[in-house]
mmCIF file with all atom_site columns, C-alpha atoms in Angstrom:
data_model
loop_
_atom_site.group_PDB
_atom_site.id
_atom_site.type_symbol
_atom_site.label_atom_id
_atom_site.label_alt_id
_atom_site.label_comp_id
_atom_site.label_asym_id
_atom_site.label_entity_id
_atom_site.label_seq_id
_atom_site.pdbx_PDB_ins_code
_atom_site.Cartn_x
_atom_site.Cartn_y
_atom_site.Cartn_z
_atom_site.occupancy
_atom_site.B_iso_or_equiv
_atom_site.pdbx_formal_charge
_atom_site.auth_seq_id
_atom_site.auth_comp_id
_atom_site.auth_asym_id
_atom_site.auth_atom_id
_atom_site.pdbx_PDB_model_num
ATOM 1  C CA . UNK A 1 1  ? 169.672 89.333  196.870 1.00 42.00 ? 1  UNK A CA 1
ATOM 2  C CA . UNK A 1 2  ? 170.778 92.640  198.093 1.00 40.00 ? 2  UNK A CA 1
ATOM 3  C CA . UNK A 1 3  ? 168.237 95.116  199.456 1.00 46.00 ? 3  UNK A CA 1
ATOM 4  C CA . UNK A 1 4  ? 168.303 97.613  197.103 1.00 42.00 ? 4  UNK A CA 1
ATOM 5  C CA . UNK A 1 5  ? 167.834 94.909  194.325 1.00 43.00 ? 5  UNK A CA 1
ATOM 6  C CA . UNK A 1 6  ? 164.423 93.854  196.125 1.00 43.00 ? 6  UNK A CA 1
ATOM 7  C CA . UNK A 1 7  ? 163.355 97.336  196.695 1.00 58.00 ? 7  UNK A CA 1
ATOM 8  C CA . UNK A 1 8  ? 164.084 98.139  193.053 1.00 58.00 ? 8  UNK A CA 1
ATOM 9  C CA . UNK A 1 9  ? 162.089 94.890  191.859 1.00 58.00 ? 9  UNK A CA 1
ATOM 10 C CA . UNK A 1 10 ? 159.576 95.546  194.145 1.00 67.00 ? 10 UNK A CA 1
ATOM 11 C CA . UNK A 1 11 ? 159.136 99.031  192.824 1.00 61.00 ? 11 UNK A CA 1
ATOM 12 C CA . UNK A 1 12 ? 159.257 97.427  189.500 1.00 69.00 ? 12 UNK A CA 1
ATOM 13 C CA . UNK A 1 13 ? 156.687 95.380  190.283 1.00 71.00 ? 13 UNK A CA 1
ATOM 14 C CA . UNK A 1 14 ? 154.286 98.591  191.566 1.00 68.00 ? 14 UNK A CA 1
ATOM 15 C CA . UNK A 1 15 ? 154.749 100.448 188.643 1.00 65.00 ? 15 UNK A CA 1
ATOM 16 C CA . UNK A 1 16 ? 153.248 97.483  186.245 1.00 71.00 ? 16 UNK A CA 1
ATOM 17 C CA . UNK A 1 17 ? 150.400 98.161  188.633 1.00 69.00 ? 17 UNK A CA 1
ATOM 18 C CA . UNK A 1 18 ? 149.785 101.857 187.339 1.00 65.00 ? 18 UNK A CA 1
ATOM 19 C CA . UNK A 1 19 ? 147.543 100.990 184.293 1.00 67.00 ? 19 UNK A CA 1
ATOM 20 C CA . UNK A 1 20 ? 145.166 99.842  186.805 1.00 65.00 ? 20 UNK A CA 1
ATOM 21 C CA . UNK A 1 21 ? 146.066 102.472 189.402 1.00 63.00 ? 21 UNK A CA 1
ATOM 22 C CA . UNK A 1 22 ? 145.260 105.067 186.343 1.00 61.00 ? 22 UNK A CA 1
ATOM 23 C CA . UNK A 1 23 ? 141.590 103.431 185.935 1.00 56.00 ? 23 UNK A CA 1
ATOM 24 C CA . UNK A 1 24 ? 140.790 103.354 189.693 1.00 60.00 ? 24 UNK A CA 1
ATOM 25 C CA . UNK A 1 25 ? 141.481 107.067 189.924 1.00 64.00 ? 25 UNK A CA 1
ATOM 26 C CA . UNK A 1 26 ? 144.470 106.299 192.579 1.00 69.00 ? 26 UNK A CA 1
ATOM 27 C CA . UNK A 1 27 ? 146.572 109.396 190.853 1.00 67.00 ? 27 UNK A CA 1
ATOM 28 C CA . UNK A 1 28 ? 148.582 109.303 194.183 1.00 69.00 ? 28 UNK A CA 1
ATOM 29 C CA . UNK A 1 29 ? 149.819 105.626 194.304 1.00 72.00 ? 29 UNK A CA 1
ATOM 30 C CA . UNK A 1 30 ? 150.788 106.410 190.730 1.00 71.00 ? 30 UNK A CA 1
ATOM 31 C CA . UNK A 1 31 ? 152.572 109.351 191.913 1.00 73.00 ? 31 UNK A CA 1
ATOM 32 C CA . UNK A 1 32 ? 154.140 108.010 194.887 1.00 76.00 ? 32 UNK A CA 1
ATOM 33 C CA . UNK A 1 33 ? 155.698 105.369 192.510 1.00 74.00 ? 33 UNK A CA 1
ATOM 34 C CA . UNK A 1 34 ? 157.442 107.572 189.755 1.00 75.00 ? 34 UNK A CA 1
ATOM 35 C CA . UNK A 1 35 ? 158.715 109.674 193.068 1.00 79.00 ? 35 UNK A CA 1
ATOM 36 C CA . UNK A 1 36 ? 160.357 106.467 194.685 1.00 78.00 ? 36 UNK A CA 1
ATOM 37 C CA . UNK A 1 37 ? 161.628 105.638 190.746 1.00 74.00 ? 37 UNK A CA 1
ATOM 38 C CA . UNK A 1 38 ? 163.715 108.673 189.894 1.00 76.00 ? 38 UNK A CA 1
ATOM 39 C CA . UNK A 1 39 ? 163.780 107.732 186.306 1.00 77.00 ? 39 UNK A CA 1
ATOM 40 C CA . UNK A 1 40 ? 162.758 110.052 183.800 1.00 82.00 ? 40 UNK A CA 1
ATOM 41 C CA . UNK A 1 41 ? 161.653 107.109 181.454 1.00 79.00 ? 41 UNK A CA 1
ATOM 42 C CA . UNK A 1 42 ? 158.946 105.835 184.240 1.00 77.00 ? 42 UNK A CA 1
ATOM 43 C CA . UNK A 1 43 ? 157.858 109.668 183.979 1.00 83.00 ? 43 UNK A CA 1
ATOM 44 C CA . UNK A 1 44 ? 157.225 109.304 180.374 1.00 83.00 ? 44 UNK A CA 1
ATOM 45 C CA . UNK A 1 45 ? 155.747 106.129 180.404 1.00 79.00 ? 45 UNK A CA 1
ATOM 46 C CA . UNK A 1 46 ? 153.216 107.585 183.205 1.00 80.00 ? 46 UNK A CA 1
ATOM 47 C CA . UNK A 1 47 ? 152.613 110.680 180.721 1.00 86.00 ? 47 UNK A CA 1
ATOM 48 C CA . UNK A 1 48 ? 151.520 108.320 177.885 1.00 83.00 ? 48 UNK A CA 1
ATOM 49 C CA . UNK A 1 49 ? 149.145 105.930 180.433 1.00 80.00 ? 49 UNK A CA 1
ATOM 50 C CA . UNK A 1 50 ? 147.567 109.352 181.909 1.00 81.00 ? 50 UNK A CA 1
ATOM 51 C CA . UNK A 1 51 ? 147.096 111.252 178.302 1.00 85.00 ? 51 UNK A CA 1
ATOM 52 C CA . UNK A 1 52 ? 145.199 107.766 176.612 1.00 82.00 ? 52 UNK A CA 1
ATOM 53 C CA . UNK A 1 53 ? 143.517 107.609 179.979 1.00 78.00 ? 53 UNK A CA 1
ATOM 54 C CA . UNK A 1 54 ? 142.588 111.518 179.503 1.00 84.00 ? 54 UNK A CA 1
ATOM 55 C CA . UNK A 1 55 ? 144.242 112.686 182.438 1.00 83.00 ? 55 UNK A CA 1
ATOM 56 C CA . UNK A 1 56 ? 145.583 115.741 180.880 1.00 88.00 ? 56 UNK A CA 1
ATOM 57 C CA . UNK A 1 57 ? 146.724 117.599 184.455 1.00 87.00 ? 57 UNK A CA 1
ATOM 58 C CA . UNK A 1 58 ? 148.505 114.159 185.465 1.00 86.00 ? 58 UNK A CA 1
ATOM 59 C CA . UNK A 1 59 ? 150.158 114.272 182.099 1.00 88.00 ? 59 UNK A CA 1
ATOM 60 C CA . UNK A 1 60 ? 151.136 117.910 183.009 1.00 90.00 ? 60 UNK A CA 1
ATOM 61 C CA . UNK A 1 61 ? 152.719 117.087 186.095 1.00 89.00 ? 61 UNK A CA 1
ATOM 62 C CA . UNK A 1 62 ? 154.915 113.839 184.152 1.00 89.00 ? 62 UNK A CA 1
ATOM 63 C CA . UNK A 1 63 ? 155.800 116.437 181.696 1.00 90.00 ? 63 UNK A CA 1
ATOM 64 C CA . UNK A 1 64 ? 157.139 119.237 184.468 1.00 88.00 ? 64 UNK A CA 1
ATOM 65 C CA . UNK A 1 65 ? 158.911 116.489 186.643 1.00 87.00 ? 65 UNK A CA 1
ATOM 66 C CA . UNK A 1 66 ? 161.044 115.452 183.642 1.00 87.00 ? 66 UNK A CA 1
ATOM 67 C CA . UNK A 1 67 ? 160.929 118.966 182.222 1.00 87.00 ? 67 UNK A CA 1
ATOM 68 C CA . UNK A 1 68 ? 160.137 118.233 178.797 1.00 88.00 ? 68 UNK A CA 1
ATOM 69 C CA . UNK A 1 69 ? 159.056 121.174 177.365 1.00 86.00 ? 69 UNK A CA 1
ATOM 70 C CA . UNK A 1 70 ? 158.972 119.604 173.841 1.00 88.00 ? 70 UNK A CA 1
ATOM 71 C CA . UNK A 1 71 ? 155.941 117.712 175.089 1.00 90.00 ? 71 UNK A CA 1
ATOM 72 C CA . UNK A 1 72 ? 154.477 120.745 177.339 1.00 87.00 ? 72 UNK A CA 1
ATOM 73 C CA . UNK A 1 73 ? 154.248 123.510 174.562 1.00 86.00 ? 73 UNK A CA 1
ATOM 74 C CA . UNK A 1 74 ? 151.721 121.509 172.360 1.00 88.00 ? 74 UNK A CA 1
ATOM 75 C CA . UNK A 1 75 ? 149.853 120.168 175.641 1.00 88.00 ? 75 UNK A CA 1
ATOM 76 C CA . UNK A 1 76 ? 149.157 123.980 176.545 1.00 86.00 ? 76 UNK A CA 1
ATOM 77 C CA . UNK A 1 77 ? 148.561 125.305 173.364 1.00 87.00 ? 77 UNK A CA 1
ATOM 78 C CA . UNK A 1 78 ? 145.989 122.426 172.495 1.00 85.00 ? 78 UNK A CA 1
ATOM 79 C CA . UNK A 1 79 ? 144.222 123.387 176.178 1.00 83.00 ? 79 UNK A CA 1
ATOM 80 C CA . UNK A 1 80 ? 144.798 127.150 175.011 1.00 83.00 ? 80 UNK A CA 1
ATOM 81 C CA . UNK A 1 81 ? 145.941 127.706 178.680 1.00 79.00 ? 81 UNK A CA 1
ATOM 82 C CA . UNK A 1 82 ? 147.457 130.741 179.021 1.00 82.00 ? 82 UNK A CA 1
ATOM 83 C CA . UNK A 1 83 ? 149.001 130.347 182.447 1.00 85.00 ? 83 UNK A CA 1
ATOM 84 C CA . UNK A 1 84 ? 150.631 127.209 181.131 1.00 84.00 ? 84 UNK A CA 1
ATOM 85 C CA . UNK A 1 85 ? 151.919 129.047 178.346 1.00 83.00 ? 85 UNK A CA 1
ATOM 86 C CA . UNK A 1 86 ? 153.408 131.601 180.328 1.00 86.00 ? 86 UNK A CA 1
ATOM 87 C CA . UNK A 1 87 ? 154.715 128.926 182.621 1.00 85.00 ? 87 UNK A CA 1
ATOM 88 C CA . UNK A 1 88 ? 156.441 126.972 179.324 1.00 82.00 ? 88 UNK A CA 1
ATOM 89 C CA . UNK A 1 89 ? 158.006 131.024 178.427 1.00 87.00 ? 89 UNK A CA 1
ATOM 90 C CA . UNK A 1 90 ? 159.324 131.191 181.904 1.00 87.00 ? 90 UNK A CA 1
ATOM 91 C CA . UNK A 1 91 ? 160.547 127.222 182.515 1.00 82.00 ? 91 UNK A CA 1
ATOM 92 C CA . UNK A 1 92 ? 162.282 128.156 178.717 1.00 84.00 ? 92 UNK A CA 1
ATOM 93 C CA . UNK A 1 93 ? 164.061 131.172 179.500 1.00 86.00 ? 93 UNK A CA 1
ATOM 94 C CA . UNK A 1 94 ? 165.630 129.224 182.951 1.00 86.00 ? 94 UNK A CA 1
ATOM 95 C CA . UNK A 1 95 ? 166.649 126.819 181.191 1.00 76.00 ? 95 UNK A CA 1
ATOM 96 C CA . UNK A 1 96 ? 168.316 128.834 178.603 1.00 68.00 ? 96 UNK A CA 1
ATOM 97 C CA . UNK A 1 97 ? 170.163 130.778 180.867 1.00 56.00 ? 97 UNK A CA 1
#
């Protein structure tokens, strides 16, 4: 097997490992792991573990890595967070433009 194949099973491997990361409170191993992933679909699997785990601001951060402000408008208004709502006006209008 090439290299990249182990590294990619390997990191495979880690993520199945985040459920359990989640409970422990090891936010940064989970982190570390959707970093090394690059795939938006990791990010949103991460989201749902960290919102049924209550981990709203690690569910934040999933949301603004993958940018999906579909998710992020109803996470902010349901926290009525006003600095996240401005943040969701101002990551809308870049991304308009």
């Amino acid at each position: 097997m090439s290299k990249c194949i182990l590294e990619e099973v390997e990191l495979e491997r880690c993520f199945a490992t985040i459920p359990m990361q989640l409970m422990l409170g090891r936010l940064e191993v989970v982190k570390s792991i959707a970093i090394e992933m690059q795939s938006e679909s990791k990010w949103k699997q991460m989201r749902e573990l960290a919102m049924s785990n209550g981990r709203l601001d690690m569910a934040e951060d999933c949301l603004n890595h993958v940018m999906d402000l579909s998710e992020l408008l109803p996470l902010y208004s349901s926290l009525e967070e006003a600095e996240g709502i401005s943040k969701f006006v101002f990551l809308a209008s870049c991304r308009k433009n």
